[in-house]
Tab-separated table of C-alpha atoms and ligand atoms in Angstrom:
chain	number	residue	atom	x	y	z
A	1	UNK	CA	87.087	79.601	94.808
A	2	UNK	CA	85.048	81.966	96.972
A	3	UNK	CA	81.758	80.688	98.319
A	4	UNK	CA	79.539	83.279	99.931
A	5	UNK	CA	77.327	81.728	102.579
A	6	UNK	CA	73.921	82.875	103.694
A	7	UNK	CA	74.147	84.622	107.048
A	8	UNK	CA	71.642	82.095	108.441
A	9	UNK	CA	73.261	78.908	107.115
A	10	UNK	CA	72.372	75.967	109.362
A	11	UNK	CA	75.102	73.788	110.788
A	12	UNK	CA	73.765	70.772	108.838
A	13	UNK	CA	73.925	72.652	105.538
A	14	UNK	CA	77.401	73.873	106.409
A	15	UNK	CA	78.575	70.332	107.223
A	16	UNK	CA	77.161	69.025	103.953
A	17	UNK	CA	78.990	71.729	102.003
A	18	UNK	CA	82.260	70.973	103.800
A	19	UNK	CA	81.959	67.268	103.143
A	20	UNK	CA	81.496	67.872	99.403
A	21	UNK	CA	84.509	70.193	99.366
A	22	UNK	CA	86.554	67.614	101.267
A	23	UNK	CA	85.591	64.984	98.747
A	24	UNK	CA	86.983	67.187	95.981
A	25	UNK	CA	90.208	67.758	97.948
A	26	UNK	CA	89.716	71.399	98.833
A	27	UNK	CA	91.352	73.109	101.792
A	28	UNK	CA	88.894	75.557	103.285
A	29	UNK	CA	88.989	78.619	105.475
A	30	UNK	CA	85.885	80.329	106.821
A	31	UNK	CA	85.985	84.104	106.878
A	32	UNK	CA	83.447	86.275	108.668
A	33	UNK	CA	83.692	89.975	107.837
A	34	UNK	CA	81.463	92.961	108.599
A	35	UNK	CA	79.595	92.324	105.347
A	36	UNK	CA	79.466	88.595	104.843
A	37	UNK	CA	80.512	85.036	105.564
A	38	UNK	CA	82.772	83.443	102.996
A	39	UNK	CA	84.384	80.089	102.567
A	40	UNK	CA	87.682	80.243	100.742
A	41	UNK	CA	88.358	76.904	99.070
A	42	UNK	CA	91.863	76.255	97.762
A	43	UNK	CA	93.389	73.409	95.839
A	44	UNK	CA	91.154	71.992	93.139
A	45	UNK	CA	91.205	74.115	89.976
A	46	UNK	CA	89.076	71.804	87.807
A	47	UNK	CA	85.951	71.907	89.959
A	48	UNK	CA	82.513	72.513	88.392
A	49	UNK	CA	81.005	75.171	90.660
A	50	UNK	CA	77.460	74.095	89.773
A	51	UNK	CA	77.937	71.105	92.086
A	52	UNK	CA	77.537	73.396	95.078
A	53	UNK	CA	75.825	76.419	93.517
A	54	UNK	CA	72.319	75.273	94.402
A	55	UNK	CA	72.997	73.987	97.900
A	56	UNK	CA	70.986	75.471	100.723
A	57	UNK	CA	73.035	77.997	102.618
A	58	UNK	CA	75.130	78.953	99.598
A	59	UNK	CA	74.484	82.456	98.333
A	60	UNK	CA	77.051	82.779	95.599
A	61	UNK	CA	80.058	80.916	94.180
A	62	UNK	CA	82.969	82.370	92.226
A	63	UNK	CA	85.858	80.489	90.665
A	64	UNK	CA	88.686	82.968	91.321
A	65	UNK	CA	92.049	81.722	90.144
A	66	UNK	CA	93.965	84.761	91.452
A	67	UNK	CA	96.240	84.023	94.403
A	68	UNK	CA	94.716	86.884	96.345
A	69	UNK	CA	91.085	85.977	96.377
A	70	UNK	CA	89.005	88.304	98.518
A	71	UNK	CA	90.762	91.432	97.310
A	72	UNK	CA	90.515	90.328	93.675
A	73	UNK	CA	88.494	92.183	91.120
A	74	UNK	CA	87.685	88.848	89.518
A	75	UNK	CA	85.430	88.200	92.471
A	76	UNK	CA	84.080	91.673	93.224
A	77	UNK	CA	84.010	93.714	90.049
A	78	UNK	CA	82.660	96.969	91.462
A	79	UNK	CA	85.114	99.338	93.161
A	80	UNK	CA	84.882	99.300	96.934
A	81	UNK	CA	83.966	102.458	98.768
A	82	UNK	CA	85.224	102.678	102.339
A	83	UNK	CA	82.791	104.328	104.712
A	84	UNK	CA	84.566	106.464	107.298
A	85	UNK	CA	81.302	107.567	108.882
A	86	UNK	CA	79.500	110.940	108.827
A	87	UNK	CA	79.302	110.890	105.034
A	88	UNK	CA	83.034	110.564	104.446
A	89	UNK	CA	84.093	107.917	101.934
A	90	UNK	CA	87.317	106.761	100.286
A	91	UNK	CA	87.145	105.068	96.874
A	92	UNK	CA	84.141	104.117	94.783
A	93	UNK	CA	84.499	107.118	92.479
A	94	UNK	CA	85.281	109.856	95.025
A	95	UNK	CA	88.759	111.382	94.885
A	96	UNK	CA	90.099	111.715	98.429
A	97	UNK	CA	92.671	114.172	99.667
A	98	UNK	CA	94.437	113.419	102.916
A	99	UNK	CA	96.814	116.110	104.148
A	100	UNK	CA	98.682	116.961	107.290
A	101	UNK	CA	102.073	116.885	108.947
A	102	UNK	CA	104.399	113.917	108.936
A	103	UNK	CA	104.326	114.030	112.746
A	104	UNK	CA	101.939	115.621	115.175
A	105	UNK	CA	104.148	118.095	117.074
A	106	UNK	CA	101.893	120.096	119.380
A	107	UNK	CA	98.305	121.183	119.797
A	108	UNK	CA	98.813	124.666	118.338
A	109	UNK	CA	100.072	123.070	115.128
A	110	UNK	CA	96.972	120.882	114.906
A	111	UNK	CA	94.745	123.954	115.261
A	112	UNK	CA	96.543	125.835	112.494
A	113	UNK	CA	96.574	122.953	110.016
A	114	UNK	CA	93.048	121.695	110.720
A	115	UNK	CA	91.660	125.239	110.345
A	116	UNK	CA	93.395	125.460	106.996
A	117	UNK	CA	92.045	122.053	105.891
A	118	UNK	CA	88.544	122.954	107.007
A	119	UNK	CA	88.652	126.151	104.989
A	120	UNK	CA	89.801	124.142	101.959
A	121	UNK	CA	87.119	121.469	102.536
A	122	UNK	CA	89.663	118.698	103.088
A	123	UNK	CA	88.048	116.194	105.389
A	124	UNK	CA	90.870	113.796	106.319
A	125	UNK	CA	93.990	114.875	108.194
A	126	UNK	CA	97.124	112.789	108.633
A	127	UNK	CA	99.617	112.914	111.473
A	128	UNK	CA	101.887	110.316	113.047
A	129	UNK	CA	102.255	110.116	116.806
A	130	UNK	CA	104.405	106.965	116.809
A	131	UNK	CA	107.094	107.497	114.210
A	132	UNK	CA	109.162	104.755	112.617
A	133	UNK	CA	112.537	106.511	112.219
A	134	UNK	CA	115.678	105.066	110.678
A	135	UNK	CA	117.755	106.577	113.490
A	136	UNK	CA	116.864	106.028	117.154
A	137	UNK	CA	118.036	109.584	117.842
A	138	UNK	CA	115.416	111.202	115.568
A	139	UNK	CA	112.085	112.542	116.871
A	140	UNK	CA	109.850	109.544	117.528
A	141	UNK	CA	106.477	111.154	118.083
A	142	UNK	CA	104.307	112.648	120.806
A	143	UNK	CA	102.499	109.390	121.588
A	144	UNK	CA	98.960	108.742	122.746
A	145	UNK	CA	98.561	112.109	124.441
A	146	UNK	CA	99.220	113.785	121.090
A	147	UNK	CA	96.700	111.494	119.444
A	148	UNK	CA	94.095	112.619	121.961
A	149	UNK	CA	94.364	116.322	121.160
A	150	UNK	CA	94.786	115.554	117.442
A	151	UNK	CA	91.471	113.650	117.464
A	152	UNK	CA	89.697	116.125	119.711
A	153	UNK	CA	90.582	119.200	117.645
A	154	UNK	CA	89.816	117.521	114.291
A	155	UNK	CA	86.611	115.772	115.285
A	156	UNK	CA	85.157	119.052	116.530
A	157	UNK	CA	85.574	120.280	112.946
A	158	UNK	CA	84.191	117.075	111.402
A	159	UNK	CA	87.621	116.158	110.060
A	160	UNK	CA	88.565	112.466	110.145
A	161	UNK	CA	92.064	111.480	111.189
A	162	UNK	CA	94.576	108.870	110.121
A	163	UNK	CA	97.586	107.850	112.188
A	164	UNK	CA	100.130	105.055	112.044
A	165	UNK	CA	99.927	102.026	114.307
A	166	UNK	CA	103.258	100.234	114.656
A	167	UNK	CA	102.408	97.370	116.962
A	168	UNK	CA	99.491	95.154	117.794
A	169	UNK	CA	99.313	96.268	121.450
A	170	UNK	CA	98.664	99.861	120.406
A	171	UNK	CA	95.504	99.103	118.429
A	172	UNK	CA	93.230	99.220	121.468
A	173	UNK	CA	94.664	102.408	123.033
A	174	UNK	CA	94.491	104.169	119.649
A	175	UNK	CA	91.087	102.782	118.713
A	176	UNK	CA	88.866	105.456	120.323
A	177	UNK	CA	90.696	108.260	118.523
A	178	UNK	CA	91.641	107.228	114.989
A	179	UNK	CA	89.288	106.953	112.042
A	180	UNK	CA	91.820	105.157	109.838
A	181	UNK	CA	94.721	103.048	111.074
A	182	UNK	CA	97.814	103.483	108.923
A	183	UNK	CA	100.161	100.548	108.447
A	184	UNK	CA	103.514	101.996	107.401
A	185	UNK	CA	105.893	100.686	104.787
A	186	UNK	CA	108.098	99.097	107.418
A	187	UNK	CA	105.183	97.086	108.796
A	188	UNK	CA	103.620	96.132	105.487
A	189	UNK	CA	104.451	92.487	106.155
A	190	UNK	CA	104.050	92.453	109.925
A	191	UNK	CA	101.588	89.596	109.756
A	192	UNK	CA	100.691	89.657	113.448
A	193	UNK	CA	99.745	93.316	113.131
A	194	UNK	CA	97.761	92.597	109.952
A	195	UNK	CA	95.929	89.711	111.648
A	196	UNK	CA	95.030	91.955	114.566
A	197	UNK	CA	93.770	94.714	112.254
A	198	UNK	CA	91.616	92.077	110.573
A	199	UNK	CA	89.712	91.729	113.817
A	200	UNK	CA	88.620	95.349	114.097
A	201	UNK	CA	85.941	97.274	112.246
A	202	UNK	CA	87.827	100.474	111.443
A	203	UNK	CA	89.418	101.224	108.061
A	204	UNK	CA	93.077	100.415	107.500
A	205	UNK	CA	95.375	102.214	105.073
A	206	UNK	CA	98.023	99.692	104.082
A	207	UNK	CA	101.244	101.018	102.617
A	208	UNK	CA	103.406	99.124	100.188
A	209	UNK	CA	106.674	97.893	101.715
A	210	UNK	CA	109.904	99.720	100.969
A	211	UNK	CA	110.960	96.834	98.728
A	212	UNK	CA	107.520	95.284	98.501
A	213	UNK	CA	106.138	93.764	95.338
A	214	UNK	CA	102.543	94.195	94.188
A	215	UNK	CA	101.901	90.551	95.044
A	216	UNK	CA	103.184	91.067	98.561
A	217	UNK	CA	100.998	94.132	99.029
A	218	UNK	CA	97.926	92.227	97.863
A	219	UNK	CA	98.757	89.287	100.107
A	220	UNK	CA	99.056	91.660	103.046
A	221	UNK	CA	95.649	93.112	102.191
A	222	UNK	CA	94.303	89.566	101.955
A	223	UNK	CA	95.540	88.968	105.522
A	224	UNK	CA	93.415	91.843	106.805
A	225	UNK	CA	90.382	90.930	104.698
A	226	UNK	CA	90.503	87.226	105.568
A	227	UNK	CA	90.901	88.207	109.213
A	228	UNK	CA	87.463	89.826	108.967
A	229	UNK	CA	88.010	93.473	108.050
A	230	UNK	CA	86.948	94.499	104.531
A	231	UNK	CA	87.770	98.173	105.026
A	232	UNK	CA	91.172	98.382	103.371
A	233	UNK	CA	92.778	101.230	101.419
A	234	UNK	CA	96.021	100.490	99.557
A	235	UNK	CA	98.769	103.088	99.342
A	236	UNK	CA	101.618	103.371	96.856
A	237	UNK	CA	104.423	105.300	98.603
A	238	UNK	CA	107.426	104.635	96.407
A	239	UNK	CA	109.869	101.773	96.422
A	240	UNK	CA	113.601	101.541	96.901
A	241	UNK	CA	115.486	101.217	93.638
A	242	UNK	CA	119.068	101.850	92.485
A	243	UNK	CA	118.138	105.499	91.814
A	244	UNK	CA	119.546	107.745	94.528
A	245	UNK	CA	118.501	111.123	93.102
A	246	UNK	CA	115.337	110.990	95.197
A	247	UNK	CA	114.284	109.241	98.385
A	248	UNK	CA	112.095	106.624	96.684
A	249	UNK	CA	110.890	105.830	93.198
A	250	UNK	CA	107.161	106.480	92.989
A	251	UNK	CA	105.774	103.538	91.065
A	252	UNK	CA	102.690	104.729	89.253
A	253	UNK	CA	102.598	101.521	87.224
A	254	UNK	CA	101.457	100.017	90.502
A	255	UNK	CA	98.396	102.235	90.640
A	256	UNK	CA	97.245	101.360	87.144
A	257	UNK	CA	97.916	97.654	87.743
A	258	UNK	CA	96.316	97.551	91.196
A	259	UNK	CA	93.197	99.188	89.814
A	260	UNK	CA	92.984	96.248	87.379
A	261	UNK	CA	93.665	93.596	89.961
A	262	UNK	CA	91.733	94.685	93.018
A	263	UNK	CA	88.439	96.309	93.933
A	264	UNK	CA	90.077	98.098	96.882
A	265	UNK	CA	90.763	101.836	96.669
A	266	UNK	CA	94.340	102.826	95.846
A	267	UNK	CA	95.818	106.092	96.988
A	268	UNK	CA	99.246	107.602	96.381
A	269	UNK	CA	101.654	109.226	98.809
A	270	UNK	CA	103.842	111.432	96.591
A	271	UNK	CA	105.582	112.953	99.634
A	272	UNK	CA	107.355	109.743	100.672
A	273	UNK	CA	107.273	108.601	97.045
A	274	UNK	CA	109.686	111.371	96.068
A	275	UNK	CA	111.092	112.817	99.297
A	276	UNK	CA	111.510	116.159	97.534
A	277	UNK	CA	109.019	119.006	97.969
A	278	UNK	CA	109.333	120.264	94.385
A	279	UNK	CA	108.382	116.853	93.005
A	280	UNK	CA	105.231	116.479	95.059
A	281	UNK	CA	103.052	118.623	92.806
A	282	UNK	CA	103.875	116.998	89.443
A	283	UNK	CA	103.651	113.511	90.928
A	284	UNK	CA	100.335	114.295	92.613
A	285	UNK	CA	98.879	115.323	89.276
A	286	UNK	CA	100.398	112.258	87.596
A	287	UNK	CA	98.820	110.086	90.306
A	288	UNK	CA	95.381	111.387	89.397
A	289	UNK	CA	96.003	110.553	85.748
A	290	UNK	CA	97.202	107.060	86.674
A	291	UNK	CA	93.763	106.356	88.159
A	292	UNK	CA	94.419	106.792	91.880
A	293	UNK	CA	91.456	107.154	94.228
A	294	UNK	CA	93.239	109.809	96.242
A	295	UNK	CA	96.487	111.248	97.502
A	296	UNK	CA	98.069	111.673	100.903
A	297	UNK	CA	100.215	114.800	101.222
A	298	UNK	CA	102.635	115.878	103.911
A	299	UNK	CA	102.348	119.552	104.772
A	300	UNK	CA	103.549	121.771	107.596
A	301	UNK	CA	102.960	125.298	108.866
A	302	UNK	CA	106.748	125.835	108.838
A	303	UNK	CA	108.390	123.072	106.779
A	304	UNK	CA	111.933	124.321	107.444
A	305	UNK	CA	111.467	123.622	111.139
A	306	UNK	CA	109.397	120.430	110.950
A	307	UNK	CA	110.474	117.714	113.379
A	308	UNK	CA	110.303	115.118	110.617
A	309	UNK	CA	110.242	115.072	106.816
A	310	UNK	CA	110.341	118.863	106.367
A	311	UNK	CA	112.214	118.444	103.078
A	312	UNK	CA	109.181	116.813	101.474
A	313	UNK	CA	106.460	118.825	103.241
A	314	UNK	CA	104.475	121.523	101.481
A	315	UNK	CA	103.765	124.857	103.125
A	316	UNK	CA	100.136	125.913	103.565
A	317	UNK	CA	100.440	128.219	100.596
A	318	UNK	CA	101.916	125.475	98.394
A	319	UNK	CA	99.198	123.085	99.531
A	320	UNK	CA	96.525	125.656	98.634
A	321	UNK	CA	97.875	126.140	95.150
A	322	UNK	CA	98.229	122.370	94.630
A	323	UNK	CA	94.616	121.836	95.712
A	324	UNK	CA	93.410	124.027	92.865
A	325	UNK	CA	95.447	122.018	90.382
A	326	UNK	CA	94.185	118.757	91.892
A	327	UNK	CA	90.581	119.849	91.398
A	328	UNK	CA	91.225	120.828	87.783
A	329	UNK	CA	93.053	117.557	87.081
A	330	UNK	CA	90.373	115.399	88.724
A	331	UNK	CA	87.762	117.088	86.527
A	332	UNK	CA	89.919	116.486	83.466
A	333	UNK	CA	90.464	112.837	84.376
A	334	UNK	CA	86.756	112.254	84.898
A	335	UNK	CA	86.043	113.513	81.382
A	336	UNK	CA	88.474	111.029	79.840
B	1	PEP	C1	104.408	108.202	107.121
B	1	PEP	O1	103.440	108.222	106.362
B	1	PEP	O2	104.571	109.033	108.028
B	1	PEP	C2	105.456	107.176	106.962
B	1	PEP	C3	106.322	106.897	107.926
B	1	PEP	O3	105.427	106.621	105.751
B	1	PEP	P1	106.089	105.253	105.202
B	1	PEP	O4	105.635	104.178	106.122
B	1	PEP	O5	105.532	105.177	103.825
B	1	PEP	O6	107.571	105.470	105.220
B	2	MN	MN1	106.844	111.319	106.852
């Protein structure tokens, strides 16, 4: 059950509510987010919510039997729109396109790609500066200095940026620069990191784990939400299956199902989802048809010489031609 409290609930009213919930054997957890104060009550499934519905200090009560409560669509039926500031939104009916290199490599690269995105009216650029790499000998990113010029160049053009945070201690140093914190597949169940991201007020893009189930993804989102941060974007990026013909198996069932289960926006990363440049276009278009709220694409000014993930990165020209098809497909999907 989710009980929304009035912002001004008195301590006496709160105590009275708790004592009733105790009497009915509920375990409770108080959650204060940017938008509200909620009491999550777990345990008793037979409770008549009218017992507390009219108490002073109680704004709203919902019997939500889903395991993931705050992210459930059974509680909040309208799709959530994440406000990135300066009139940029993700979800809530807008289709978002995030594009950029796998890794930030140098400042000249950021100029070239952000100029291209600006011209194409793409307002969110991706780029990792701390890279989770399978091999310790691979390029591991340009670090905070790279994030500084990435942010500086993009913000001057009113482009928002997203970059991956791999550990709790890096949240504060990255905070002034990023507009969206990315949690990568490898950290999808790093609960300390998720707890810490629950305490900030910037949006988080949470990727599905490499072998993560839908339930696990929603629980991870619930960690962030119940920690106090409602600004969560989910990302399907492919899962590991027995199929070795491509890097990952992009699970578009997940998009359709997540859109049923949660009010949070769901975007698709067809670059990591396939690992093969030629598959990015068809799977991007399929993502739109599956109901995704957006896509995140890896692109590079010279994919053959990219320091990471060149094999799945689109050139500028390929990105441009895909953007036209995305626009046509989004229009088609809206008419359906
Ligand atoms: C990335 O987006 O750069 C990345 C490392 O993705 P994932 O965590 O999905 O592997
Ligand atoms: Mn990558």
